[in-house]
Short mmCIF file of N, CA and C in Angstrom, two decimals:
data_model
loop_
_atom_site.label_atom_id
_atom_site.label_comp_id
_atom_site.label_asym_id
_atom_site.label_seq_id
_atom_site.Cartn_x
_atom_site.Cartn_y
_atom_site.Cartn_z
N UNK B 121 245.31 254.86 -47.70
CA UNK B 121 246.26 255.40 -46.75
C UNK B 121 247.65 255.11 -47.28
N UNK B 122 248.58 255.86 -47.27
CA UNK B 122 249.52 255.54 -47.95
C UNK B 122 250.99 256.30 -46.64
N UNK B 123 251.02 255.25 -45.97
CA UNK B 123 252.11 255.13 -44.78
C UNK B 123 253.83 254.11 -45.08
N UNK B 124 254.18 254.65 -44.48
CA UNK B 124 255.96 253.84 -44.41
C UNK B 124 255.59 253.40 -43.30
N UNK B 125 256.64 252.77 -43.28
CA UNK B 125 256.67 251.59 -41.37
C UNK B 125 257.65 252.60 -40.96
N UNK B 126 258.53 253.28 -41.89
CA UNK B 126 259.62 254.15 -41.19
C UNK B 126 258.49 255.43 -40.60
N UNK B 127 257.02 255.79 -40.83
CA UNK B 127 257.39 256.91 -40.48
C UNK B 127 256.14 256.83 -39.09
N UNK B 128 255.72 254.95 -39.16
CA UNK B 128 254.83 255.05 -38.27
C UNK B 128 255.30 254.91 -36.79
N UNK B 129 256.86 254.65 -37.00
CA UNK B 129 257.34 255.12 -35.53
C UNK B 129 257.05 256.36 -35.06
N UNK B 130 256.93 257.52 -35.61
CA UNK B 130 256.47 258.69 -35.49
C UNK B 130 254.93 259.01 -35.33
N UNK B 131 254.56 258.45 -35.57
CA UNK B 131 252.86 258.54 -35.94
C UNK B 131 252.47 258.09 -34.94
N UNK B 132 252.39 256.40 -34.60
CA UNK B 132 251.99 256.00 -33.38
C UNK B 132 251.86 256.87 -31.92
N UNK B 133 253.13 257.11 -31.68
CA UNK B 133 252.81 257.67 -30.38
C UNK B 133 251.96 259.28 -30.34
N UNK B 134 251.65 259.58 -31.35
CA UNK B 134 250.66 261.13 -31.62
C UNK B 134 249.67 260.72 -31.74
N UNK B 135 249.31 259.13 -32.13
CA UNK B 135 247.77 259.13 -32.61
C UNK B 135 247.40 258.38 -30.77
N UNK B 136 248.27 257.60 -30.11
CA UNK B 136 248.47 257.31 -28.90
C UNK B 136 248.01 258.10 -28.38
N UNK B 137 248.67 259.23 -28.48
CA UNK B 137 248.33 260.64 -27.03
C UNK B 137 246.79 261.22 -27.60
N UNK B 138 246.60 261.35 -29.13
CA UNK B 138 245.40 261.79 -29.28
C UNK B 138 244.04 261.33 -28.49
N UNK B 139 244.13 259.99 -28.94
CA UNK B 139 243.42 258.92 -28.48
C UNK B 139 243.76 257.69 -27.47
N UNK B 140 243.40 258.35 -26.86
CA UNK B 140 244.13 257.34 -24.95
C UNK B 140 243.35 255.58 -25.48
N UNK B 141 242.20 255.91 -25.57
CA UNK B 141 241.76 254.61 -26.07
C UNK B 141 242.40 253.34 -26.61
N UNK B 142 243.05 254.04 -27.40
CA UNK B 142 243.90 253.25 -28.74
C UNK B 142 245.32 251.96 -27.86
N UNK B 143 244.80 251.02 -28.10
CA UNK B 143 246.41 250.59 -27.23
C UNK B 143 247.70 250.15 -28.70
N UNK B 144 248.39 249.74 -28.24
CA UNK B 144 249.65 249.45 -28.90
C UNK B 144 249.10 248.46 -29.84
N UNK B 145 248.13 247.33 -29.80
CA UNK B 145 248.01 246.17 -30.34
C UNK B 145 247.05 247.10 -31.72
N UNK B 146 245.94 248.08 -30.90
CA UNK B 146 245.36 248.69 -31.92
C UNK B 146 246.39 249.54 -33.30
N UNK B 147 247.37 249.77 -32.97
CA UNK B 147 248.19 250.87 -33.96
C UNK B 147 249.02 249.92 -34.25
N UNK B 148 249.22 248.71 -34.31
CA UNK B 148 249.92 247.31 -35.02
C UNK B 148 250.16 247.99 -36.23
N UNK B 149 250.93 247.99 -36.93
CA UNK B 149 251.45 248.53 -38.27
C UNK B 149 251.94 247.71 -38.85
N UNK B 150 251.39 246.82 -40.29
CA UNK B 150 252.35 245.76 -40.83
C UNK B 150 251.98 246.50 -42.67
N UNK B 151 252.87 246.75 -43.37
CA UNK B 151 252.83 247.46 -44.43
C UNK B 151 252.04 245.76 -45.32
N UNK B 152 251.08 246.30 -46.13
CA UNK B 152 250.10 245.68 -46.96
C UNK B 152 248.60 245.75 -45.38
N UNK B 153 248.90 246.14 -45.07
CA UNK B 153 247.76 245.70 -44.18
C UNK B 153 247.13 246.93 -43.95
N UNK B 154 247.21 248.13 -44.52
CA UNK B 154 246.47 249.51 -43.81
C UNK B 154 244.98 249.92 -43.36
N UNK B 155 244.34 248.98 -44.62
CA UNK B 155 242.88 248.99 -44.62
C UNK B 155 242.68 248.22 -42.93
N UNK B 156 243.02 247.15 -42.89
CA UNK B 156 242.54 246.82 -41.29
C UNK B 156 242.96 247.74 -40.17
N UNK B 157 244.44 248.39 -40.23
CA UNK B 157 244.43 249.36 -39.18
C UNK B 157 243.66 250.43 -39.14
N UNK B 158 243.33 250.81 -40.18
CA UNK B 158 242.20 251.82 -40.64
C UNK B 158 240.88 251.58 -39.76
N UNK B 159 240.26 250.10 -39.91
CA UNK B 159 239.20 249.67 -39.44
C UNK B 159 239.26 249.60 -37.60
N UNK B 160 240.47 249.31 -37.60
CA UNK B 160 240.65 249.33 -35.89
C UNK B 160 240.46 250.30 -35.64
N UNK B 161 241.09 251.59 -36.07
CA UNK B 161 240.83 253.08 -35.43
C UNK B 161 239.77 253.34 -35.96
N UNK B 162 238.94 253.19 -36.78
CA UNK B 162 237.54 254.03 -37.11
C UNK B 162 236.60 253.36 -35.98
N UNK B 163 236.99 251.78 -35.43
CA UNK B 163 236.01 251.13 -34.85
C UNK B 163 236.27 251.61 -32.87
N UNK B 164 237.74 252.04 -32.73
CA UNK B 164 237.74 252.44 -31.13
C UNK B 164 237.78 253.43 -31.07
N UNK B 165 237.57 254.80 -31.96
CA UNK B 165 237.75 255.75 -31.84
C UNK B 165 236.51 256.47 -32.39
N UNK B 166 235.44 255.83 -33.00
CA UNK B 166 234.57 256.31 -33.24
C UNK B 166 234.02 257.31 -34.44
N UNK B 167 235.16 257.62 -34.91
CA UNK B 167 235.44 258.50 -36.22
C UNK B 167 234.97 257.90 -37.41
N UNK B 168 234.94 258.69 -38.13
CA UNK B 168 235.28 257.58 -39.78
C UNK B 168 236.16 257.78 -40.22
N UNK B 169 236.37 257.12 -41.23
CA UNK B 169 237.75 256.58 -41.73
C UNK B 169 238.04 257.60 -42.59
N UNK B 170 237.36 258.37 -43.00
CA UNK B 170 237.23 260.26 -43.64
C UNK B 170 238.18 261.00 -42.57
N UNK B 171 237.71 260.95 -41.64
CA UNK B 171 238.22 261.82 -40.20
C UNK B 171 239.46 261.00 -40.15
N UNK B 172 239.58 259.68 -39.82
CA UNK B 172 241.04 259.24 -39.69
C UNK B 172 242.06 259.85 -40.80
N UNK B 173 241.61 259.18 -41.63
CA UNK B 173 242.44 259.95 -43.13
C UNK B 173 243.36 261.01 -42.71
N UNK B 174 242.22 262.00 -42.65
CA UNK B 174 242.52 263.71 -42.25
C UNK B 174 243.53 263.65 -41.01
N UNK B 175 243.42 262.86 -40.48
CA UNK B 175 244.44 263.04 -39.47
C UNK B 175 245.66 262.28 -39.01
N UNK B 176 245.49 261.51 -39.82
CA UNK B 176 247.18 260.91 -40.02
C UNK B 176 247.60 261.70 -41.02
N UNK B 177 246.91 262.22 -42.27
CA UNK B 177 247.33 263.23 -43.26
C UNK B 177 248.15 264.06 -42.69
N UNK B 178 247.43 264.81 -41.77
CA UNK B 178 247.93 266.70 -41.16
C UNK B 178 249.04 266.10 -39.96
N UNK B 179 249.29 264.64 -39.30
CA UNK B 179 250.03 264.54 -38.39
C UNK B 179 251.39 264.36 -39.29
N UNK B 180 250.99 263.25 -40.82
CA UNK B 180 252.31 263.37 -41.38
C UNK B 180 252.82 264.76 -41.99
N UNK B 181 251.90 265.52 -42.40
CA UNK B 181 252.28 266.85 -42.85
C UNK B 181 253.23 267.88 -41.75
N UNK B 182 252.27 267.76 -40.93
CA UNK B 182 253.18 268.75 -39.37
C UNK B 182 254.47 267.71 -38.82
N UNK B 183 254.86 266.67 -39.03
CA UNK B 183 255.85 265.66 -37.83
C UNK B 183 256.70 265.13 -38.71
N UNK B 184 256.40 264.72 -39.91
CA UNK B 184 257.06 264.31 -41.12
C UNK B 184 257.60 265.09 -42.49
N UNK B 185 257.02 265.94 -42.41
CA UNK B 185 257.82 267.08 -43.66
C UNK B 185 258.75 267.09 -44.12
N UNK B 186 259.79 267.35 -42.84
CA UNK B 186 261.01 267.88 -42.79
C UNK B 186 261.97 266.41 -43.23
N UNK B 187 261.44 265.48 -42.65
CA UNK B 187 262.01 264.20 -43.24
C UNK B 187 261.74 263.48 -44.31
N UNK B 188 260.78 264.13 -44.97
CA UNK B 188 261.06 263.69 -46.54
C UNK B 188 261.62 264.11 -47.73
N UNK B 189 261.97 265.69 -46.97
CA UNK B 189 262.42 266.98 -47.68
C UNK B 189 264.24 266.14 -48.10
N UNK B 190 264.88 265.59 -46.92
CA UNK B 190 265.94 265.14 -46.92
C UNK B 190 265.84 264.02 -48.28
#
């Protein structure tokens, strides 16, 4: 997974609304640490970590674009 802390202010609250489940402690974001947040969301959300991937992928693609373009 390859995330900024700058852009998981953005991210969090989409993967939040996706998944009501998920609380704040679950989407903890500390850069070197991705593989465990990885494991938190594959483990309350039921997905795999294939499916997670894919969808922090397409959330940074659609929400983040425009701010890396800068």
């Amino acid at each position: 997974m390859n995330i900024q802390s700058y852009q998981w202010s953005v991210l969090k609250p989409l993967l939040k609304k996706r998944f009501a489940e998920l609380s704040d402690d679950d989407l903890k974001f500390e850069n070197g640490k991705e593989q465990e947040l990885y494991v938190k969301l594959v483990r309350k959300t039921g997905k795999s970590e294939e499916d997670i991937a894919l969808i922090i992928k397409g959330m940074q693609k659609a929400y983040l674009q425009h701010s890396t373009m800068l």
